[in-house]
Short mmCIF file of C-alpha atoms in Angstrom, two decimals:
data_model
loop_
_atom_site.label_atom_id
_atom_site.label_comp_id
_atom_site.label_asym_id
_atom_site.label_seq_id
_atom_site.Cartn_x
_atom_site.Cartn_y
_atom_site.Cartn_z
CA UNK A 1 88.31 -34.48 -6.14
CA UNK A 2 91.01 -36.25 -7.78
CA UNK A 3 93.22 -39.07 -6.26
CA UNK A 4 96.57 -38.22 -4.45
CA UNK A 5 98.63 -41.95 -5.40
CA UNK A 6 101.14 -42.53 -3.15
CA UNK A 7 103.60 -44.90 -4.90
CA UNK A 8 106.19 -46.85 -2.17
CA UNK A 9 108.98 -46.34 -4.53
CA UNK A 10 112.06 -44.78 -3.60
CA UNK A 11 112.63 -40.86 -4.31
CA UNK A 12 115.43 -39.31 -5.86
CA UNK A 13 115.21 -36.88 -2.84
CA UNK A 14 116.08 -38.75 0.29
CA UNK A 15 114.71 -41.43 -0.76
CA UNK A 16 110.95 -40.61 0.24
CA UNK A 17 107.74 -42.15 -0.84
CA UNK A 18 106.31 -39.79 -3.59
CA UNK A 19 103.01 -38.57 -3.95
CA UNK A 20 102.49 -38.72 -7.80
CA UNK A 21 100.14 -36.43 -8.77
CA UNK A 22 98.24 -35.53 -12.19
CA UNK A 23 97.77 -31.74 -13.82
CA UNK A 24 95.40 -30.48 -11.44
CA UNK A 25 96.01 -27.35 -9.05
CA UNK A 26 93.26 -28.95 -6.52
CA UNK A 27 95.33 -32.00 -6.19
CA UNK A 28 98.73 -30.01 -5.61
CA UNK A 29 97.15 -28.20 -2.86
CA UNK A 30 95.39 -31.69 -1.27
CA UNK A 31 98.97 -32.99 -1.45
CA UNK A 32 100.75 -29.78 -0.12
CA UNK A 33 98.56 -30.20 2.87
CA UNK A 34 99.07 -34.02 3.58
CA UNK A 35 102.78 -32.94 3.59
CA UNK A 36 102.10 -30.65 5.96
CA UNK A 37 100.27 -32.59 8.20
CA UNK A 38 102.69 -35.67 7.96
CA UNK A 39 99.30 -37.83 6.38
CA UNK A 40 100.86 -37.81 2.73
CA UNK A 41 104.45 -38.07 1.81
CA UNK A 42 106.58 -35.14 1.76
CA UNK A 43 107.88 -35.49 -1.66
CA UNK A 44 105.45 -34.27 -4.43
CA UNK A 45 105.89 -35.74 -7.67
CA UNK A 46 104.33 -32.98 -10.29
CA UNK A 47 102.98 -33.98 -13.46
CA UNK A 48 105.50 -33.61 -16.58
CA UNK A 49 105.55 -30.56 -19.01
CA UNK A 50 102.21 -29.78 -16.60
CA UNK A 51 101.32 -26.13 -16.02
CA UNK A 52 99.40 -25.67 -12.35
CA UNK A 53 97.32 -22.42 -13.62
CA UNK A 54 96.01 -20.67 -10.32
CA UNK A 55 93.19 -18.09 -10.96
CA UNK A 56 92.39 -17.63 -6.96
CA UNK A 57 95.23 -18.17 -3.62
CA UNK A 58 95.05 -21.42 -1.68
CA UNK A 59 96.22 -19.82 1.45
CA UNK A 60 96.72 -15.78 3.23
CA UNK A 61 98.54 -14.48 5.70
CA UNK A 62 99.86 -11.09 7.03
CA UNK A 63 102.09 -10.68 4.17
CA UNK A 64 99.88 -11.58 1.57
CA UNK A 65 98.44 -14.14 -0.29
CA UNK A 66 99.60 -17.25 -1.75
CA UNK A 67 98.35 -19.82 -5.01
CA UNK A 68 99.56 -22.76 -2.77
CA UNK A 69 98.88 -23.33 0.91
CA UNK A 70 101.48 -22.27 3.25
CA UNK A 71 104.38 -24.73 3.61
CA UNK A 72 104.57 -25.91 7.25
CA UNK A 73 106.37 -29.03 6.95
CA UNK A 74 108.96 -29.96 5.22
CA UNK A 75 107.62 -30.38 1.33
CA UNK A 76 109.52 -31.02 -1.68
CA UNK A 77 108.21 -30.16 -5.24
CA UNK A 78 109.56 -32.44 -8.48
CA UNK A 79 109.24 -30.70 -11.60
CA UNK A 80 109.95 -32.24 -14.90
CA UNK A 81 109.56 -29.03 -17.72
CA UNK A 82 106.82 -28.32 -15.39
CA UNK A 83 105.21 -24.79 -14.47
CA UNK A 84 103.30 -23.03 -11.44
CA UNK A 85 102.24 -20.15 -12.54
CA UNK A 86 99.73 -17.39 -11.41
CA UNK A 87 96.92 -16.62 -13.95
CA UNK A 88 97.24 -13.57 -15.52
CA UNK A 89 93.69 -13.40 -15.52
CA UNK A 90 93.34 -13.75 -11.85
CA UNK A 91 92.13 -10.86 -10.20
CA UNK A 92 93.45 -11.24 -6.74
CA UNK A 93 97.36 -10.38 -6.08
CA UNK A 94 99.42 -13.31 -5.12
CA UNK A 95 102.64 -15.04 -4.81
CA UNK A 96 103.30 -18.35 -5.28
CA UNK A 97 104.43 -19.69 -2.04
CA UNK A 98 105.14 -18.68 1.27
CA UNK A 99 107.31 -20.83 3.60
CA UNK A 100 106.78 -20.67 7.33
CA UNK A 101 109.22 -21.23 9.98
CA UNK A 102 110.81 -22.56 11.90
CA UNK A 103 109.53 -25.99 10.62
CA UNK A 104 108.49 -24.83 7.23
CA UNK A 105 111.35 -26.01 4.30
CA UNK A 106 110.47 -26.27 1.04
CA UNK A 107 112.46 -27.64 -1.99
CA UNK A 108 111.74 -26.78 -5.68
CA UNK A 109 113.40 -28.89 -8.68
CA UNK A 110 112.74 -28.34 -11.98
CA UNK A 111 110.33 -26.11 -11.62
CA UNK A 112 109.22 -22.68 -13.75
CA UNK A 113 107.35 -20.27 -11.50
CA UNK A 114 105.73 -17.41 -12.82
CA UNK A 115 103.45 -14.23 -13.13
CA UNK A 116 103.36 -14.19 -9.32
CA UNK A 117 103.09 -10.73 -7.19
CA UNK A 118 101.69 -6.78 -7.09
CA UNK A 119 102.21 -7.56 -3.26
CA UNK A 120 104.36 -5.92 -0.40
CA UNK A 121 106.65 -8.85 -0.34
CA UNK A 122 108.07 -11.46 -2.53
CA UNK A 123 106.36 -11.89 -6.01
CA UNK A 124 106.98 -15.89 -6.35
CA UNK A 125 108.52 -16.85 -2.79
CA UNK A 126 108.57 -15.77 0.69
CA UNK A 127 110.37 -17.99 3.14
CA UNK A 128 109.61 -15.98 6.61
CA UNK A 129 110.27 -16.19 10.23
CA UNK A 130 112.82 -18.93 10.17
CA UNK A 131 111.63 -20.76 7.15
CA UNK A 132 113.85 -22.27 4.36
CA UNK A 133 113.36 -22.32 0.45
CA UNK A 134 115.83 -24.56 -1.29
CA UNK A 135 115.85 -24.07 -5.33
CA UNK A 136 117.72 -26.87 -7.95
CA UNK A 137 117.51 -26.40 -11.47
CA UNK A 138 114.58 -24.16 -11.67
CA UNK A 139 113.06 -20.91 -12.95
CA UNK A 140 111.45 -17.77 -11.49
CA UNK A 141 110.01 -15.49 -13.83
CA UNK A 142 107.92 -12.53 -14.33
CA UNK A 143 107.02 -11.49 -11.00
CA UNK A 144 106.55 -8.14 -9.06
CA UNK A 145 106.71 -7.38 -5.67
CA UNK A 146 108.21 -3.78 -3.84
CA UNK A 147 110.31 -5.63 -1.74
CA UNK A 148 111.97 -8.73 -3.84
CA UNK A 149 110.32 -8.89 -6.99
CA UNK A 150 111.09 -12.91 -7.26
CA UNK A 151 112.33 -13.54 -3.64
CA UNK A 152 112.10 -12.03 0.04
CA UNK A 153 113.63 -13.25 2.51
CA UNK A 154 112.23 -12.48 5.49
CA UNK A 155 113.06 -12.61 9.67
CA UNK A 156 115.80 -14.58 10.12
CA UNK A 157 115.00 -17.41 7.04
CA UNK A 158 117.36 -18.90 4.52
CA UNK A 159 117.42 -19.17 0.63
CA UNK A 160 119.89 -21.59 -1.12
CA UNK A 161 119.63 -21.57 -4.73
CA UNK A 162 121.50 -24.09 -7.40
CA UNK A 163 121.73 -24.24 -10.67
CA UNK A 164 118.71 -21.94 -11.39
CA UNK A 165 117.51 -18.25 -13.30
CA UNK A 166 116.10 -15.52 -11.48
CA UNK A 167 115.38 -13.41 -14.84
CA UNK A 168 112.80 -10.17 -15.69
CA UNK A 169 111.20 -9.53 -12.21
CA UNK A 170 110.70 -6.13 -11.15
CA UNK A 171 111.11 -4.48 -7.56
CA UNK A 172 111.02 -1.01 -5.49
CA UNK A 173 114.21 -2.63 -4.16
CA UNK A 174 115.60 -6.18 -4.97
CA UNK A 175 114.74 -6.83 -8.55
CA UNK A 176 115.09 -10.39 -7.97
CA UNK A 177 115.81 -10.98 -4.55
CA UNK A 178 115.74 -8.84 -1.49
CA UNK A 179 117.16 -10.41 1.85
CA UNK A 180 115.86 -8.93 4.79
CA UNK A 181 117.78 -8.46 8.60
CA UNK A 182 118.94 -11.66 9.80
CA UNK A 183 118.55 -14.02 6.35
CA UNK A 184 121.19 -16.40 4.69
CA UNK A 185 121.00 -16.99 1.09
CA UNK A 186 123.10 -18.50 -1.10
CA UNK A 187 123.32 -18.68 -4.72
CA UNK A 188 125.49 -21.05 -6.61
CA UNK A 189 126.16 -21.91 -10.16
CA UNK A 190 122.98 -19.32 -11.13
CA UNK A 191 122.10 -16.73 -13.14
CA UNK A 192 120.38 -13.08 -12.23
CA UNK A 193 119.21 -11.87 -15.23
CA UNK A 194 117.17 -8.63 -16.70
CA UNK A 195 115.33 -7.58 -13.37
CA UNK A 196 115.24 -4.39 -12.66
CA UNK A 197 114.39 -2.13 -9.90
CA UNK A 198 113.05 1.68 -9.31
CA UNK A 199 115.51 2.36 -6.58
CA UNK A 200 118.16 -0.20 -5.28
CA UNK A 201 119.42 -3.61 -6.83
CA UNK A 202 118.32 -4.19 -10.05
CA UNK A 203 119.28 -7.81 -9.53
CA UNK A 204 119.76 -8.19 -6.05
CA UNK A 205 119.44 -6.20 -2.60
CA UNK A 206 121.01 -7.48 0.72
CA UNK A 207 120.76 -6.23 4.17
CA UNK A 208 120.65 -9.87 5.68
CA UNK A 209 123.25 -12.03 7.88
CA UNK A 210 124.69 -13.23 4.92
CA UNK A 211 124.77 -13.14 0.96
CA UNK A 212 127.12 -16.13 -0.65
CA UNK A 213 127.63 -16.35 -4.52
CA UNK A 214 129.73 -18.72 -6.24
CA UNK A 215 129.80 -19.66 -9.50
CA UNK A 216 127.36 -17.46 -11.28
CA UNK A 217 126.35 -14.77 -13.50
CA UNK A 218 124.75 -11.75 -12.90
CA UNK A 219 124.28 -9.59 -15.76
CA UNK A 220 121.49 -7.28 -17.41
CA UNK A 221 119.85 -6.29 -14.63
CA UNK A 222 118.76 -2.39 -13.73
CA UNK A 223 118.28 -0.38 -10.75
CA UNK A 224 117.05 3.48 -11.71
CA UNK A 225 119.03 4.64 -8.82
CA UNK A 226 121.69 2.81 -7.04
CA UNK A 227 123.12 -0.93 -7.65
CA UNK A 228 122.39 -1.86 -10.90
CA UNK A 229 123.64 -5.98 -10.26
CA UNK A 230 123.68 -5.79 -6.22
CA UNK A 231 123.34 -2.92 -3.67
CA UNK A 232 124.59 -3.99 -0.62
CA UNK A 233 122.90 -2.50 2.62
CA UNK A 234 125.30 -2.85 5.73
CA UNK A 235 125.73 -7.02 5.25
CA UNK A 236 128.96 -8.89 4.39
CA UNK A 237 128.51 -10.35 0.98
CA UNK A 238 131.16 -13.11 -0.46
CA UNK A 239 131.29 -12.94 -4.08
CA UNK A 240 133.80 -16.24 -5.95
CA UNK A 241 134.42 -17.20 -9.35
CA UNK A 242 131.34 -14.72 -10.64
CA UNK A 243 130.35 -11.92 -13.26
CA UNK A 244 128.81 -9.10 -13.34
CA UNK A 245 128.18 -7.32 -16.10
CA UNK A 246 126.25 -5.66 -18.86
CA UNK A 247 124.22 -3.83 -15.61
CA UNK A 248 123.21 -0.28 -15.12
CA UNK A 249 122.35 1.72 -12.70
CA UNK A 250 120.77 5.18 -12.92
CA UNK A 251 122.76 6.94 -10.25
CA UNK A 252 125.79 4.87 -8.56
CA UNK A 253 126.93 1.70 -8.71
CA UNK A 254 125.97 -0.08 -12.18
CA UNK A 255 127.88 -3.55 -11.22
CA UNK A 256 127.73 -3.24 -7.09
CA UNK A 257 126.51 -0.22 -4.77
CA UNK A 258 128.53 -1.63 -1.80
CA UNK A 259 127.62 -0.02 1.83
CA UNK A 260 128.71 -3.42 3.56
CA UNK A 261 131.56 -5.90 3.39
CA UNK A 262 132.05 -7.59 0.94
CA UNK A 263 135.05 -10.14 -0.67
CA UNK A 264 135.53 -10.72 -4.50
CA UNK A 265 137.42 -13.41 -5.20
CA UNK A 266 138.39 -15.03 -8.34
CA UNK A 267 135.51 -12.81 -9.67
CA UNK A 268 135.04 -10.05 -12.81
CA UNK A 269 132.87 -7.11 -12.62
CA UNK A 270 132.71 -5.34 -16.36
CA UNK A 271 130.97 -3.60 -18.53
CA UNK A 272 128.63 -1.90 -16.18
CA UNK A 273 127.29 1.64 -16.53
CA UNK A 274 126.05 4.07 -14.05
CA UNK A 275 126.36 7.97 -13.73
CA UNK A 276 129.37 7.41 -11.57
CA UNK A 277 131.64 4.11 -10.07
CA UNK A 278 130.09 2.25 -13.09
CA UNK A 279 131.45 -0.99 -11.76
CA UNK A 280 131.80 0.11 -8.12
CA UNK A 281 130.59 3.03 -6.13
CA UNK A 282 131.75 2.25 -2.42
CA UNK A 283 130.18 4.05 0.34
CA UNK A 284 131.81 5.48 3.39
CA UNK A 285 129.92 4.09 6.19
CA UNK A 286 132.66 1.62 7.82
CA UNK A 287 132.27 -0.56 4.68
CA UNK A 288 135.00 -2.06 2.27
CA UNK A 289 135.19 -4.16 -0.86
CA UNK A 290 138.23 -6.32 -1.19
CA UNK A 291 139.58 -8.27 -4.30
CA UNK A 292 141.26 -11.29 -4.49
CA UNK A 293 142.53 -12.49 -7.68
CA UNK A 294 139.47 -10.16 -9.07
CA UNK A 295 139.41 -7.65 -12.00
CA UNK A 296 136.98 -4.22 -12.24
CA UNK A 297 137.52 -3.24 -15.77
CA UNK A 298 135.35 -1.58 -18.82
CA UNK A 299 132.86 -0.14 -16.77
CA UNK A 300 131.27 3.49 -18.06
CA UNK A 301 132.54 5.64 -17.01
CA UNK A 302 134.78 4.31 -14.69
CA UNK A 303 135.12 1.23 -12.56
CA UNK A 304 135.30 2.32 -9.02
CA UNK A 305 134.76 5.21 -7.22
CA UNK A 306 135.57 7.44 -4.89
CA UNK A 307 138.87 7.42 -6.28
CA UNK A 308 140.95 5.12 -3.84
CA UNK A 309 138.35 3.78 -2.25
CA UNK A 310 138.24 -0.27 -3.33
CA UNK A 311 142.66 -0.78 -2.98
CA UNK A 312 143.18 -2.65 -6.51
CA UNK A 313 140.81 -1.36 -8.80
CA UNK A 314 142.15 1.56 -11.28
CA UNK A 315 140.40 3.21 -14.15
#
């Protein structure tokens, strides 16, 4: 079994002793656990330009299985042009990761993940019943899942994202991510790119507590029927200094499907195409869509409908 070295050398994440630890998927799961367990440090140090190729799941639960064990602690992963990726030889289905609250919090930095999924729920992450998935400058890739092709969050659990891409998962509903009742997630300075999904939000799908983005692109993504960037279930959704565009949707909506309440500030949605409100189809359920120093314009083939319905946008 190889060696787990714990170096006493100061972190660059809270200044934690780092476990240090060499291209070897055994050793990522022996050091996963010690976090865990509070026997290892919490802060993983993963071997550079290192891919972690999983053929079988380290860990199962009710929602599926996982490549690495279930995060129970508070773990941090430290990626330099480094990859955890599912085999695409393996012939079990399974995610990445799944984080478990309410103590469960794991951080990913600089870190690709990839080819995870063909489950229920979450192709790369699932942070669930109170758990918390922090991402910084990473990837997630290639993944498939019906709910969240990339990301579910589930029960009440929180997603913050930074300076990452979401890009070319695939979903029943959230292309990329899919926040479930009671989540938070916030996305800032990211990009949701080329996902798609066979029936709502291509790129994203929100029925949670909460959806925050700032800073960000999301563009390319595809829902076949309704929200080709973001359909928005019933949640309020805050939307600043963003685009949306180049998305499609295959009924309503091809920028934003809104059925909650959501703000756009400082914010462009453009060059979206759907059947009809090709940047914005509002529904009628008690929901609105306000803009604030925003602009809904060259959308096919129109930019918001019903007619009236979002106060500001014309066609």
């Amino acid at each position: 079994m190889p060696v787990v070295a714990v170096l006493g050398l100061a972190g660059p994440v809270d200044a934690a002793p780092l476990a240090a630890i060499p291209c070897d998927v055994t050793a990522l799961n022996n050091a996963i656990i010690a976090a865990n367990n509070n026997t290892g440090p919490q802060t993983i140090r993963l071997a550079r330009k290192c891919v972690y190729n999983v053929l079988t799941p380290a860990s199962t639960g009710g929602l599926g299985a996982n490549a690495l064990p279930k995060i129970t602690g508070t773990v941090t992963l430290l990626g330099n042009q480094t990859t955890i990726r599912r085999d695409p030889d393996a012939a079990d289905s399974f995610r990445i990761a799944q984080i478990d609250g309410p103590n469960g919090r794991l951080t990913v930095e600089g870190v690709t993940a990839t080819g995870g999924g063909y489950l229920d729920y979450a192709g790369t992450y699932l942070p669930t019943d109170g758990g918390t998935l922090i991402l910084r400058r990473s990837t997630v890739t290639n993944s498939t899942a019906n709910q969240g092709g990339a990301i579910y969050v589930n029960q009440g659990s929180t997603l913050e994202i930074y300076d990452s891409v979401l890009r070319d998962s695939a979903a029943q509903r959230g292309g990329a991510i899919s926040n479930g009742p009671g989540s938070t997630t916030l996305l800032q300075k990211t990009r949701v790119l080329g996902n798609q999904a066979t029936e709502l939000g291509g790129g994203i799908f929100t029925a949670g507590t909460s959806l925050t983005i700032k800073n960000s692109h999301i563009g390319g993504n595809r829902a076949f029927q309704q929200g080709g960037g973001i359909y928005n279930d019933r949640a309020p959704m805050n939307i600043s200094s963003t685009t949306i565009a180049n998305n499609r949707a295959g009924d309503l909506g091809g920028g934003i499907a809104n059925d909650g309440t959501t703000t756009l500030t400082n914010s462009q949605v453009r060059r979206n195409v759907a059947l009809n409100g090709g940047g914005v189809w509002q529904g009628a359920d008690a929901s609105a869509l306000g803009l604030v120093n925003s602009r809904i314009v060259d959308n096919t083939p129109n930019n918001c409908r019903p007619v009236g319905a979002v106060p500001g946008c014309t066609n």
